[in-house]
């Protein structure tokens, strides 16, 4: 180097240490984020959250129309994407048994609810042959139900269990 050319500057050892620590922190944060995203989704939280979403849609319909959608007593699938079961149709509830509701027969309810809000999509994970969410219209009101693999999560409450891990959870909408 000539006398007129600038000399190379070197980082102070403390600066090198600070940069190394910053790199370790960034790598650690990235690793933690990857680990967090790789954790399995709790199916109960998913199923319960789906019921809450449907509850909000029903309540939005009630606010806009003065009452819940008027449907005959019986069961209705909430959403779409249910598995093909008995009868070769897409079914909810006990989709491979005789106690199922068809996605197709639920279209009038879905159309009514879609008039006030975007509908939650998709079925939840089946549990021991039962899949939700689904609605049951009866004299009490509208029961929003789903299958969970374990105890129900609030605000849903347990209404039935089979002793083998299937819990049917409900949010009741009174008329």
Tab-separated table of C-alpha atoms in Angstrom:
chain	number	residue	atom	x	y	z
A	1	UNK	CA	0.000	0.000	0.000
A	2	UNK	CA	1.181	3.466	-0.695
A	3	UNK	CA	1.323	6.088	1.958
A	4	UNK	CA	-1.573	7.988	0.378
A	5	UNK	CA	-4.019	5.070	0.216
A	6	UNK	CA	-6.350	4.688	3.137
A	7	UNK	CA	-5.633	1.954	5.629
A	8	UNK	CA	-8.116	-0.793	6.230
A	9	UNK	CA	-10.175	-0.238	9.294
A	10	UNK	CA	-10.837	-3.142	11.576
A	11	UNK	CA	-13.850	-3.627	13.767
A	12	UNK	CA	-13.328	-3.280	17.439
A	13	UNK	CA	-13.449	-6.691	19.200
A	14	UNK	CA	-16.563	-5.569	21.121
A	15	UNK	CA	-18.319	-4.810	17.809
A	16	UNK	CA	-17.416	-8.254	16.475
A	17	UNK	CA	-18.843	-9.816	19.649
A	18	UNK	CA	-22.040	-7.737	19.354
A	19	UNK	CA	-22.519	-8.774	15.717
A	20	UNK	CA	-21.996	-12.434	16.604
A	21	UNK	CA	-24.540	-12.229	19.437
A	22	UNK	CA	-27.043	-10.513	17.131
A	23	UNK	CA	-26.605	-13.315	14.571
A	24	UNK	CA	-27.182	-15.960	17.250
A	25	UNK	CA	-30.334	-14.147	18.447
A	26	UNK	CA	-31.733	-13.898	14.928
A	27	UNK	CA	-30.995	-17.570	14.229
A	28	UNK	CA	-32.595	-18.534	17.556
A	29	UNK	CA	-35.723	-16.490	16.841
A	30	UNK	CA	-36.036	-18.039	13.383
A	31	UNK	CA	-35.631	-21.529	14.859
A	32	UNK	CA	-38.268	-20.839	17.518
A	33	UNK	CA	-40.694	-19.573	14.854
A	34	UNK	CA	-40.164	-22.703	12.725
A	35	UNK	CA	-40.750	-24.883	15.813
A	36	UNK	CA	-43.904	-22.958	16.732
A	37	UNK	CA	-45.360	-23.255	13.234
A	38	UNK	CA	-44.623	-26.992	13.173
A	39	UNK	CA	-46.729	-27.656	16.288
A	40	UNK	CA	-49.938	-29.599	15.609
A	41	UNK	CA	-53.210	-27.685	15.666
A	42	UNK	CA	-55.446	-28.706	18.543
A	43	UNK	CA	-58.508	-30.228	16.813
A	44	UNK	CA	-60.699	-29.301	19.778
A	45	UNK	CA	-59.742	-25.657	19.533
A	46	UNK	CA	-60.437	-25.802	15.786
A	47	UNK	CA	-63.840	-27.460	16.226
A	48	UNK	CA	-64.892	-25.115	19.036
A	49	UNK	CA	-63.716	-22.059	17.109
A	50	UNK	CA	-65.741	-23.208	14.105
A	51	UNK	CA	-68.884	-23.388	16.292
A	52	UNK	CA	-68.249	-19.855	17.542
A	53	UNK	CA	-67.919	-18.655	13.932
A	54	UNK	CA	-71.265	-20.249	13.072
A	55	UNK	CA	-72.843	-18.777	16.194
A	56	UNK	CA	-71.754	-15.324	15.010
A	57	UNK	CA	-73.318	-15.908	11.574
A	58	UNK	CA	-76.624	-17.080	13.091
A	59	UNK	CA	-76.688	-14.076	15.437
A	60	UNK	CA	-75.942	-11.739	12.529
A	61	UNK	CA	-78.920	-13.270	10.699
A	62	UNK	CA	-81.096	-12.760	13.799
A	63	UNK	CA	-79.997	-9.110	14.052
A	64	UNK	CA	-80.803	-8.470	10.380
A	65	UNK	CA	-84.102	-10.401	10.236
A	66	UNK	CA	-85.484	-10.399	13.775
A	67	UNK	CA	-85.234	-14.188	14.187
A	68	UNK	CA	-83.077	-17.179	13.391
A	69	UNK	CA	-83.512	-18.718	9.910
A	70	UNK	CA	-86.846	-20.519	9.733
A	71	UNK	CA	-86.194	-24.187	8.986
A	72	UNK	CA	-88.171	-27.386	9.674
A	73	UNK	CA	-87.107	-29.420	12.697
A	74	UNK	CA	-84.181	-31.636	11.779
A	75	UNK	CA	-80.459	-31.598	11.138
A	76	UNK	CA	-78.385	-29.527	8.729
A	77	UNK	CA	-74.708	-29.520	7.775
A	78	UNK	CA	-72.935	-26.220	8.403
A	79	UNK	CA	-70.434	-25.490	5.664
A	80	UNK	CA	-69.060	-27.688	2.934
A	81	UNK	CA	-66.421	-30.297	2.237
A	82	UNK	CA	-67.993	-33.087	4.254
A	83	UNK	CA	-66.951	-36.687	3.518
A	84	UNK	CA	-68.901	-38.962	1.216
A	85	UNK	CA	-70.754	-41.480	3.324
A	86	UNK	CA	-73.971	-43.461	3.389
A	87	UNK	CA	-76.017	-43.048	0.223
A	88	UNK	CA	-72.989	-41.834	-1.726
A	89	UNK	CA	-73.672	-38.258	-0.571
A	90	UNK	CA	-71.574	-35.728	1.330
A	91	UNK	CA	-72.791	-36.021	4.897
A	92	UNK	CA	-72.237	-34.553	8.340
A	93	UNK	CA	-72.921	-35.942	11.818
A	94	UNK	CA	-72.580	-39.759	11.625
A	95	UNK	CA	-71.703	-39.635	7.936
A	96	UNK	CA	-71.302	-43.399	7.406
A	97	UNK	CA	-74.281	-44.422	9.534
A	98	UNK	CA	-78.036	-43.995	9.168
A	99	UNK	CA	-78.070	-40.902	11.419
A	100	UNK	CA	-76.511	-38.429	8.978
A	101	UNK	CA	-77.519	-35.132	7.427
A	102	UNK	CA	-76.652	-34.323	3.820
A	103	UNK	CA	-74.748	-31.273	2.695
A	104	UNK	CA	-77.140	-30.974	-0.266
A	105	UNK	CA	-80.299	-30.855	1.901
A	106	UNK	CA	-78.658	-28.106	3.966
A	107	UNK	CA	-78.450	-25.688	0.991
A	108	UNK	CA	-81.557	-23.625	1.945
A	109	UNK	CA	-80.107	-22.887	5.391
A	110	UNK	CA	-76.699	-22.061	3.903
A	111	UNK	CA	-78.345	-19.696	1.376
A	112	UNK	CA	-80.272	-17.911	4.148
A	113	UNK	CA	-77.146	-17.454	6.275
A	114	UNK	CA	-75.052	-16.376	3.273
A	115	UNK	CA	-77.456	-13.467	2.796
A	116	UNK	CA	-75.976	-11.756	5.881
A	117	UNK	CA	-72.354	-12.923	6.123
A	118	UNK	CA	-69.557	-14.866	4.529
A	119	UNK	CA	-69.899	-18.436	5.749
A	120	UNK	CA	-67.140	-20.348	7.511
A	121	UNK	CA	-65.782	-22.999	5.167
A	122	UNK	CA	-65.084	-26.656	5.500
A	123	UNK	CA	-65.794	-29.547	7.770
A	124	UNK	CA	-63.860	-30.272	10.936
A	125	UNK	CA	-61.736	-33.382	11.402
A	126	UNK	CA	-63.931	-36.503	11.797
A	127	UNK	CA	-63.830	-38.152	15.220
A	128	UNK	CA	-64.804	-41.820	15.405
A	129	UNK	CA	-67.215	-41.545	12.441
A	130	UNK	CA	-68.747	-38.215	13.417
A	131	UNK	CA	-68.009	-34.929	11.677
A	132	UNK	CA	-69.280	-31.400	12.155
A	133	UNK	CA	-70.247	-28.745	12.388
A	134	UNK	CA	-73.969	-29.264	12.043
A	135	UNK	CA	-77.158	-27.670	13.329
A	136	UNK	CA	-80.136	-29.378	14.894
A	137	UNK	CA	-83.440	-27.484	14.824
A	138	UNK	CA	-85.831	-28.593	17.577
A	139	UNK	CA	-88.413	-27.151	19.956
A	140	UNK	CA	-85.687	-25.614	22.178
A	141	UNK	CA	-83.988	-23.646	19.422
A	142	UNK	CA	-81.009	-24.254	17.197
A	143	UNK	CA	-78.254	-26.477	18.526
A	144	UNK	CA	-74.877	-25.915	16.876
A	145	UNK	CA	-72.944	-29.163	17.289
A	146	UNK	CA	-69.570	-30.633	16.439
A	147	UNK	CA	-67.441	-33.676	17.203
A	148	UNK	CA	-64.336	-33.238	19.330
A	149	UNK	CA	-61.621	-35.684	20.299
A	150	UNK	CA	-61.605	-34.915	24.000
A	151	UNK	CA	-63.370	-32.493	26.263
A	152	UNK	CA	-65.332	-29.580	24.846
A	153	UNK	CA	-63.831	-26.105	24.881
A	154	UNK	CA	-65.858	-23.099	26.069
A	155	UNK	CA	-68.184	-21.658	25.051
A	156	UNK	CA	-69.239	-25.081	23.717
A	157	UNK	CA	-70.551	-27.539	26.291
A	158	UNK	CA	-70.559	-31.315	26.245
A	159	UNK	CA	-73.901	-32.905	25.407
A	160	UNK	CA	-72.791	-36.480	24.674
A	161	UNK	CA	-69.750	-38.755	24.667
A	162	UNK	CA	-69.164	-42.327	23.605
A	163	UNK	CA	-66.546	-43.321	26.191
A	164	UNK	CA	-63.956	-43.843	23.460
A	165	UNK	CA	-62.802	-40.278	22.875
A	166	UNK	CA	-65.717	-38.817	20.911
A	167	UNK	CA	-67.314	-35.809	22.566
A	168	UNK	CA	-70.249	-33.984	20.956
A	169	UNK	CA	-70.160	-30.324	21.895
A	170	UNK	CA	-72.904	-27.744	21.543
A	171	UNK	CA	-73.683	-24.068	21.514
A	172	UNK	CA	-77.432	-23.533	21.992
A	173	UNK	CA	-79.174	-20.636	20.274
A	174	UNK	CA	-82.557	-20.072	21.895
A	175	UNK	CA	-85.413	-18.768	19.795
